[in-house]
PDB file of C-alpha atoms in Angstrom:
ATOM      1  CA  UNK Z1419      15.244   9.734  13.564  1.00 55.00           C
ATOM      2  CA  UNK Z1420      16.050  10.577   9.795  1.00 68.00           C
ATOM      3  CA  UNK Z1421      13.879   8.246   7.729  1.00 90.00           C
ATOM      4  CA  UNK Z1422      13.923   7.898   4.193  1.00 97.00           C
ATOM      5  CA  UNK Z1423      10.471   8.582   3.011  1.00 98.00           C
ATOM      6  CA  UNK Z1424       7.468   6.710   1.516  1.00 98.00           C
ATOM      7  CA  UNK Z1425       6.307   6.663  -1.868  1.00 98.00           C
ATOM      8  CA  UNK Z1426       2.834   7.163  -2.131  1.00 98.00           C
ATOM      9  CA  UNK Z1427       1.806   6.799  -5.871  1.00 98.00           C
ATOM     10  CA  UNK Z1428      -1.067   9.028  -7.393  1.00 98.00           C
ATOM     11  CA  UNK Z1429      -2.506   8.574 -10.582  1.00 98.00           C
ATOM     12  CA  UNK Z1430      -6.001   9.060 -12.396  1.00 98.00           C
ATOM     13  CA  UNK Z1431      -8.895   7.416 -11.166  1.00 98.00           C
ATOM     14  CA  UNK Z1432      -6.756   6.398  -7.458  1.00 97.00           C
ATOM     15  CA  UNK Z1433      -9.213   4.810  -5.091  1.00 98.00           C
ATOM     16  CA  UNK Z1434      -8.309   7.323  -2.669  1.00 95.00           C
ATOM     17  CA  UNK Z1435      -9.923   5.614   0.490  1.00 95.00           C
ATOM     18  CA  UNK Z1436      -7.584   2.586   0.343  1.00 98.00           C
ATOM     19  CA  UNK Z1437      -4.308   4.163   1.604  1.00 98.00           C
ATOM     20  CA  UNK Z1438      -5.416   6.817   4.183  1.00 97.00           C
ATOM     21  CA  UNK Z1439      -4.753   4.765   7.161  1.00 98.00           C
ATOM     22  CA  UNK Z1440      -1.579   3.647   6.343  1.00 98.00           C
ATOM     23  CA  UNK Z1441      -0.739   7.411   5.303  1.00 98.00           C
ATOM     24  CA  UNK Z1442      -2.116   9.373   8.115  1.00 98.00           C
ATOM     25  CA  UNK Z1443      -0.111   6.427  10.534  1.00 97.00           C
ATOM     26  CA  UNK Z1444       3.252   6.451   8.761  1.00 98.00           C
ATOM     27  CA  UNK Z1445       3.010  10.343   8.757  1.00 97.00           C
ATOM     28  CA  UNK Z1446       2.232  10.335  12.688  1.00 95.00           C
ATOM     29  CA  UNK Z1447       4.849   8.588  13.380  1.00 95.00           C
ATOM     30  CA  UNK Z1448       7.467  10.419  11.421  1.00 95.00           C
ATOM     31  CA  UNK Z1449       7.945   9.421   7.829  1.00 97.00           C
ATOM     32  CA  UNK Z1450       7.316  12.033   4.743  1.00 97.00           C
ATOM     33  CA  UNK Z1451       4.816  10.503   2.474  1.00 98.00           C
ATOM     34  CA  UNK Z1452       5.539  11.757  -0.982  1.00 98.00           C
ATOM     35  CA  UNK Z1453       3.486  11.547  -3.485  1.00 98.00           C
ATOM     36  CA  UNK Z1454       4.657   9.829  -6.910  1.00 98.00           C
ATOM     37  CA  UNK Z1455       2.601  10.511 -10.192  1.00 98.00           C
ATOM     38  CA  UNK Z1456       2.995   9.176 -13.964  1.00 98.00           C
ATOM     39  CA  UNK Z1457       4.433  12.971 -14.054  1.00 98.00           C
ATOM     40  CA  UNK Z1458       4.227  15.797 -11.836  1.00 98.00           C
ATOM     41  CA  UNK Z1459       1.036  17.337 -13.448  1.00 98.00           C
ATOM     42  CA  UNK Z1460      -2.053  17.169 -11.509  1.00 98.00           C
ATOM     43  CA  UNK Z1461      -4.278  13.560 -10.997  1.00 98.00           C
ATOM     44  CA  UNK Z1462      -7.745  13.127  -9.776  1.00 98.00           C
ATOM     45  CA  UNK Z1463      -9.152  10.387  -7.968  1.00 97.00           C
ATOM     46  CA  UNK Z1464     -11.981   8.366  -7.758  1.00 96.00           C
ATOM     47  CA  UNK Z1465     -13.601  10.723  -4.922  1.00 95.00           C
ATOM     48  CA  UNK Z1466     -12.692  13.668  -7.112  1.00 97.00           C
ATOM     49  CA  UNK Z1467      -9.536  14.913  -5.549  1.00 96.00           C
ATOM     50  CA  UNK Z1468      -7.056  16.611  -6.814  1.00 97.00           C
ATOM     51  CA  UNK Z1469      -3.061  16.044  -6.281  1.00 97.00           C
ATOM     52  CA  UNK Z1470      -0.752  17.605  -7.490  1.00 98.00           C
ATOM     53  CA  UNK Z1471       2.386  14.996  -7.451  1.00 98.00           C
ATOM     54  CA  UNK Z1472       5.195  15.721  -5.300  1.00 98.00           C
ATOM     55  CA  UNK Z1473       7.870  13.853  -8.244  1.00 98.00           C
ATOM     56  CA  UNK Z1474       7.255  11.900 -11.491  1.00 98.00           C
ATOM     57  CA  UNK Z1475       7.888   8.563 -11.491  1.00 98.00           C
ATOM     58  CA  UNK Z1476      11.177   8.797 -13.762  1.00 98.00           C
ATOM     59  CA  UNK Z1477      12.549  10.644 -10.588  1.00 97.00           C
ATOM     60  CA  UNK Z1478      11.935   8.153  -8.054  1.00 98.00           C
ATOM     61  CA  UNK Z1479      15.205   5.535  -7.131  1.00 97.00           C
ATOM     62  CA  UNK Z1480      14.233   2.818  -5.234  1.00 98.00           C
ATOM     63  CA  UNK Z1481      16.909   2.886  -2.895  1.00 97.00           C
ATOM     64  CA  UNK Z1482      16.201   6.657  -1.934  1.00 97.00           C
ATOM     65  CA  UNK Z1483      13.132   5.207  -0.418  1.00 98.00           C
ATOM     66  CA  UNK Z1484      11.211   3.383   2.619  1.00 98.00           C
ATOM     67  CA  UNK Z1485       8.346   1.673   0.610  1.00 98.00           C
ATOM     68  CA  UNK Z1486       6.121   2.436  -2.718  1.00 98.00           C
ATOM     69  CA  UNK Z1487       2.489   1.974  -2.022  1.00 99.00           C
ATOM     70  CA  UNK Z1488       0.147   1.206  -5.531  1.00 98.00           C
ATOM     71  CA  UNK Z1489      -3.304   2.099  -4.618  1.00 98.00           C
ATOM     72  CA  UNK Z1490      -6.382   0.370  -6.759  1.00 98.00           C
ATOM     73  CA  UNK Z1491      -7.410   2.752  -9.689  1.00 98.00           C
ATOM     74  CA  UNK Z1492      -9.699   1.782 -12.645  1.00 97.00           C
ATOM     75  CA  UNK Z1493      -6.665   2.607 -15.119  1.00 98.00           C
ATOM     76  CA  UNK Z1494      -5.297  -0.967 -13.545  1.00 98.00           C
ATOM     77  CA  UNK Z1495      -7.749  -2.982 -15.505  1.00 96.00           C
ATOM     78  CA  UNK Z1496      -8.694  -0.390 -18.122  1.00 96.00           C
ATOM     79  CA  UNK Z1497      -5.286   0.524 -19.480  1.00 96.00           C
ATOM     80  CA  UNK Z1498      -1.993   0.003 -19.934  1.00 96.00           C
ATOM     81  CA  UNK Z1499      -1.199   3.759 -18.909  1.00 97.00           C
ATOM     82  CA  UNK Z1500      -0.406   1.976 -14.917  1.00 98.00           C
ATOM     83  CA  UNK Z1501       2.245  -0.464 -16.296  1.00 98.00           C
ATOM     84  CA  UNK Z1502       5.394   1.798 -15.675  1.00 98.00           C
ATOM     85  CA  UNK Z1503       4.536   1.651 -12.245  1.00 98.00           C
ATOM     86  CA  UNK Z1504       4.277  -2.359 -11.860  1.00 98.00           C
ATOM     87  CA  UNK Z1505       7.788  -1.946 -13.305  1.00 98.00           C
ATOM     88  CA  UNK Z1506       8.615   0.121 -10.855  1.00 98.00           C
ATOM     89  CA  UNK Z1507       7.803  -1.942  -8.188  1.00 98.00           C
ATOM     90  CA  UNK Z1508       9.899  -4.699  -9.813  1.00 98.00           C
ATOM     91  CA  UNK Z1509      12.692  -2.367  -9.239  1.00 98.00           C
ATOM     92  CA  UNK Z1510      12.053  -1.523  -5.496  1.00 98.00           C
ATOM     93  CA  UNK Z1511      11.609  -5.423  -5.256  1.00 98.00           C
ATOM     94  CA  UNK Z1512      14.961  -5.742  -6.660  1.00 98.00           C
ATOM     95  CA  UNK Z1513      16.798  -3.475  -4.927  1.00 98.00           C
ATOM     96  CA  UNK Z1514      14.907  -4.559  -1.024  1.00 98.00           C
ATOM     97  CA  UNK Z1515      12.410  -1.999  -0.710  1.00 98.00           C
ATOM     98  CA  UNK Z1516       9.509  -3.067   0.024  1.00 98.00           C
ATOM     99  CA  UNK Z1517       6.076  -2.784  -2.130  1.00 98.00           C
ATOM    100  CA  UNK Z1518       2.890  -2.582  -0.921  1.00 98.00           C
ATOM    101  CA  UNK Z1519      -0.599  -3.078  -3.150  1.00 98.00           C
ATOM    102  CA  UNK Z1520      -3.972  -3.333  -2.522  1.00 98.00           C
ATOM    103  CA  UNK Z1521      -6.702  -3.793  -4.739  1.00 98.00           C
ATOM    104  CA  UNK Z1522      -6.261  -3.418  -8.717  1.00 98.00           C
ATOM    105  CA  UNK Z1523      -2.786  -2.728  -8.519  1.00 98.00           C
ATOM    106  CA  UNK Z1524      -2.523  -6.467  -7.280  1.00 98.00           C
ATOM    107  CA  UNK Z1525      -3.399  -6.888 -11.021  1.00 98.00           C
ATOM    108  CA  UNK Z1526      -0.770  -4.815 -12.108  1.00 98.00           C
ATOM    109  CA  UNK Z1527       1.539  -6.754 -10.336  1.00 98.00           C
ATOM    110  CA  UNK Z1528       0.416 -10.225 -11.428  1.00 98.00           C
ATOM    111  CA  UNK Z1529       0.333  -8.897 -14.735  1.00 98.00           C
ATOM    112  CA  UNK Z1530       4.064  -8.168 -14.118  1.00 98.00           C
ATOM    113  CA  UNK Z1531       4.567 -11.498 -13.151  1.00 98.00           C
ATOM    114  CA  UNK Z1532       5.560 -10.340  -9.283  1.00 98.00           C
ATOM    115  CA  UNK Z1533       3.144 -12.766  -7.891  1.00 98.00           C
ATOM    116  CA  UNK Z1534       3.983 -15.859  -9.664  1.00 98.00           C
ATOM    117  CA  UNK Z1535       6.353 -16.713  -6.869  1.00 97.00           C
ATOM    118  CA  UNK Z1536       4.722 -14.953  -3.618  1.00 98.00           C
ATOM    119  CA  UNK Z1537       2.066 -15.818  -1.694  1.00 98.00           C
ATOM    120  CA  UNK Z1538      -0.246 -12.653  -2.259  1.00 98.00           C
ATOM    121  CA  UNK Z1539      -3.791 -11.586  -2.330  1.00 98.00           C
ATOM    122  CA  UNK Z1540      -6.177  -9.388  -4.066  1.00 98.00           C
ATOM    123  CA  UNK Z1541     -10.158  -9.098  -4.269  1.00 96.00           C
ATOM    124  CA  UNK Z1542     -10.466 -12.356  -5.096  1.00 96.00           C
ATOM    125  CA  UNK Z1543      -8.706 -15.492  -6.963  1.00 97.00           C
ATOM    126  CA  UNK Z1544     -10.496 -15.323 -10.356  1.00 97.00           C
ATOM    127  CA  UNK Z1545      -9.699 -11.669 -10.603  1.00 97.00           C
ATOM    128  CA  UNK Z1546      -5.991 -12.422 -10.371  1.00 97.00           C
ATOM    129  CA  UNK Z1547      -6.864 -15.071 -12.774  1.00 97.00           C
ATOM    130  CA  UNK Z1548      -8.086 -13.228 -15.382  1.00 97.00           C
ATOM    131  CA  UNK Z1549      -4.759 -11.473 -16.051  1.00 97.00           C
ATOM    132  CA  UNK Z1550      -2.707 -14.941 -17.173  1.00 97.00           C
ATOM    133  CA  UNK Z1551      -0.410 -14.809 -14.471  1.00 98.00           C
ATOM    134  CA  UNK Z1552       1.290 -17.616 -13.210  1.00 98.00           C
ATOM    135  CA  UNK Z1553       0.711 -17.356  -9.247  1.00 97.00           C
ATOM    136  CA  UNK Z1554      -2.773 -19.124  -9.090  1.00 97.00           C
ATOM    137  CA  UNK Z1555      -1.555 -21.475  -6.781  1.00 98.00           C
ATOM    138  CA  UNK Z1556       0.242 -18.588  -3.996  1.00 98.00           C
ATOM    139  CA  UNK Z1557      -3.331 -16.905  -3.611  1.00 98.00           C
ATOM    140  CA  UNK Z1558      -4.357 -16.682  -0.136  1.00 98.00           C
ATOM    141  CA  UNK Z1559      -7.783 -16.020   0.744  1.00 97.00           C
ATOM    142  CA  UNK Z1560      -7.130 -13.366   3.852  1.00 97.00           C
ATOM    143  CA  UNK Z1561      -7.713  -9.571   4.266  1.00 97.00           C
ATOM    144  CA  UNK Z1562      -3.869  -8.811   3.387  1.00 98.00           C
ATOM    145  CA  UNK Z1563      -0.993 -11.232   3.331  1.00 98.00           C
ATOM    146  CA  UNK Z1564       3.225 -10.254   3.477  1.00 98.00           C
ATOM    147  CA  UNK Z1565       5.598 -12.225   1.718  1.00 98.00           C
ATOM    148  CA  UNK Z1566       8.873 -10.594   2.056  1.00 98.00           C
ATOM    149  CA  UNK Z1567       8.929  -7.447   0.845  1.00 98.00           C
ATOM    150  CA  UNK Z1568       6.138  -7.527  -0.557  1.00 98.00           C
ATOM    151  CA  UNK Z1569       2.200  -6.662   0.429  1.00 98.00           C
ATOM    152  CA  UNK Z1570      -1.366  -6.953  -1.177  1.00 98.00           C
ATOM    153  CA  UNK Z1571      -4.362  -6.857  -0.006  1.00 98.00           C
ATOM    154  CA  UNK Z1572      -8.054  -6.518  -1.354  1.00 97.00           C
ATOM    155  CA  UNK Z1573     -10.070  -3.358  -1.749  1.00 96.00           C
ATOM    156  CA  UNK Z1574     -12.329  -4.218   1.099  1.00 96.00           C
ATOM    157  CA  UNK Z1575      -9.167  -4.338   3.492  1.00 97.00           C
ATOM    158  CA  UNK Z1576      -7.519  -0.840   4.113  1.00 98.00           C
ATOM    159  CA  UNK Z1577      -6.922  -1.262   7.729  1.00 98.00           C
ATOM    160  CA  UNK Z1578      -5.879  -4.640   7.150  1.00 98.00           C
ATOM    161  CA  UNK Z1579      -3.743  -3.426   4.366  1.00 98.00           C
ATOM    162  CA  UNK Z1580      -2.200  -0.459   7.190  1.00 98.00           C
ATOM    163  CA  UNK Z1581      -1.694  -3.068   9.669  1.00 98.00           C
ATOM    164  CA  UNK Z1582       0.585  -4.861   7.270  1.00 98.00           C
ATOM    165  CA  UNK Z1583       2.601  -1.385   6.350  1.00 98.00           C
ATOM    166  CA  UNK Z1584       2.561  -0.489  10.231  1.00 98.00           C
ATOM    167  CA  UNK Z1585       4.055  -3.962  11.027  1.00 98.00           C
ATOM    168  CA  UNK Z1586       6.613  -4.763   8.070  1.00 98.00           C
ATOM    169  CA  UNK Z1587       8.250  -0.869   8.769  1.00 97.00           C
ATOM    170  CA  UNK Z1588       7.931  -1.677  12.351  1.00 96.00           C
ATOM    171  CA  UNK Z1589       5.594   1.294  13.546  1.00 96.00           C
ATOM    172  CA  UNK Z1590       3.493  -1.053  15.779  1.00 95.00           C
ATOM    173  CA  UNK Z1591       4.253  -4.431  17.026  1.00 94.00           C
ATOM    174  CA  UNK Z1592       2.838  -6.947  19.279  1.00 95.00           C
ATOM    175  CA  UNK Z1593      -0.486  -5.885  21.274  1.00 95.00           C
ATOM    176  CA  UNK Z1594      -0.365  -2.310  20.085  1.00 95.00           C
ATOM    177  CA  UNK Z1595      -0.615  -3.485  16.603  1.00 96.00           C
ATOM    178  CA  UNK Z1596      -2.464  -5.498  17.603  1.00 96.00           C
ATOM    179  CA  UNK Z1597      -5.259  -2.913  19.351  1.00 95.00           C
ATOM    180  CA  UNK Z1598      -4.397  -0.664  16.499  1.00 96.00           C
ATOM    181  CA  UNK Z1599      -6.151  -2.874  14.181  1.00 97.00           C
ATOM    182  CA  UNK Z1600      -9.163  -3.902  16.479  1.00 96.00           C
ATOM    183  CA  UNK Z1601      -9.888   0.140  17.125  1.00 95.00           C
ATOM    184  CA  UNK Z1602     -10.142   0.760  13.644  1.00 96.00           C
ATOM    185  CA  UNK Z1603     -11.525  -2.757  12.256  1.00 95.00           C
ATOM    186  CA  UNK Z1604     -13.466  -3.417  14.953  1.00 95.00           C
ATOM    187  CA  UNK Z1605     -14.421  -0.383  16.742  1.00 94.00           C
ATOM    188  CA  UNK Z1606     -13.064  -2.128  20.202  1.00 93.00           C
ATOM    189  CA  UNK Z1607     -12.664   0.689  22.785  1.00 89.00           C
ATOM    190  CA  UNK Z1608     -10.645  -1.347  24.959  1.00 91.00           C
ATOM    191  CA  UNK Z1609      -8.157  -1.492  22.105  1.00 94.00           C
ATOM    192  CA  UNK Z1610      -8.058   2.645  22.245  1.00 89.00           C
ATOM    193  CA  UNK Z1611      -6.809   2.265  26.257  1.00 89.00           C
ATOM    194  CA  UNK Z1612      -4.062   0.168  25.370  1.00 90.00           C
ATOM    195  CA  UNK Z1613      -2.685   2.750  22.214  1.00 89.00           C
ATOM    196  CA  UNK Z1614      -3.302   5.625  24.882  1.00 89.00           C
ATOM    197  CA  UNK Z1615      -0.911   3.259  27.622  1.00 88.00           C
ATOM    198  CA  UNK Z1616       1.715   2.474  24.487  1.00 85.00           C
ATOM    199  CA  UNK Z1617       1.444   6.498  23.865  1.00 83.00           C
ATOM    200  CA  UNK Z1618       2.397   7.115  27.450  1.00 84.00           C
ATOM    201  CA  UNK Z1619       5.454   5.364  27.805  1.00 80.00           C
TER     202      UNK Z1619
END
């Protein structure tokens, strides 16, 4: 199947342990992940890797695309230098591709004003709050809530935040999402039999 590929953005400071699962699952299953940076010149995250960005972000159309993940990254709430890509995800918004951010970039989004009018969620409601947005009253207090086209999720919540990905680009459904999430939340070896049966088929 020819699938259009997911945006992965990279930037300084990228909490690099927040998108792995979703990654490493979207690539098993047969979607390029390309990495998007502020240009193409080298980044380094949190854990001290570095990437090397596959495109800039002035080269990246929405509609060429399957979804643009925002990983957290101090530069969220330290900067302004992340803002070109909170407009970017206006534009994939706009044009029906879907958006998916965990941690600070759910500040990046509020800040935006892309949360005013979708239920979302983030670390927690007075972080949200602290940026002036509009949305106080669409906060959900759950590991990672979809609205649409759109997902957040706090930075506690990876596999959460890969369950939602998995599910909204239809990787897993039903009880193999399902055991998906309980292998790697919960460390239930039953749930392992039941992606080995799904594997089989």
């Amino acid at each position: 199947m020819n699938r259009k590929p997911v945006y992965l953005a990279v930037y300084d400071t990228l909490a690099d342990w927040e998108t792995g699962y979703a990654t490493a699952y979207l690539a098993r299953n047969g979607y390029d992940v390309r990495t998007v940076g502020p240009t193409t010149q080298e980044v380094r995250s949190l854990g001290g890797l570095r990437v090397r960005p596959d495109l800039a972000l002035a080269d990246v159309r929405p509609e060429d695309g399957a979804l643009l993940i925002l990983p957290g990254a101090d530069l969220w709430d330290t900067s302004s230098d992340l803002a070109p890509f909170a407009r970017a995800a206006r534009a994939f918004l706009d044009a029906g591709t879907p958006v998916a951010a965990i941690c600070g970039a759910t500040a990046g989004l509020a800040r935006e004003g892309l949360l005013d009018d979708r239920a979302h969620t983030s670390a927690v409601s007075f972080y949200l709050a602290a940026t002036g947005y509009a949305g106080g009253d669409r906060y959900v207090d759950a590991d990672a809530v979809t609205d649409g086209n759109l997902i957040t999720a706090g930075p506690t919540e990876p596999v959460a935040f890969a369950r939602e990905i998995l599910r909204l680009l239809g990787v897993y459904e039903g009880e193999v999402l399902d055991a998906w999430y309980r292998l790697f939340h919960d460390s239930d070896a039953e749930a392992y039999a039941v992606l080995e049966e799904a594997a089989a088929r």
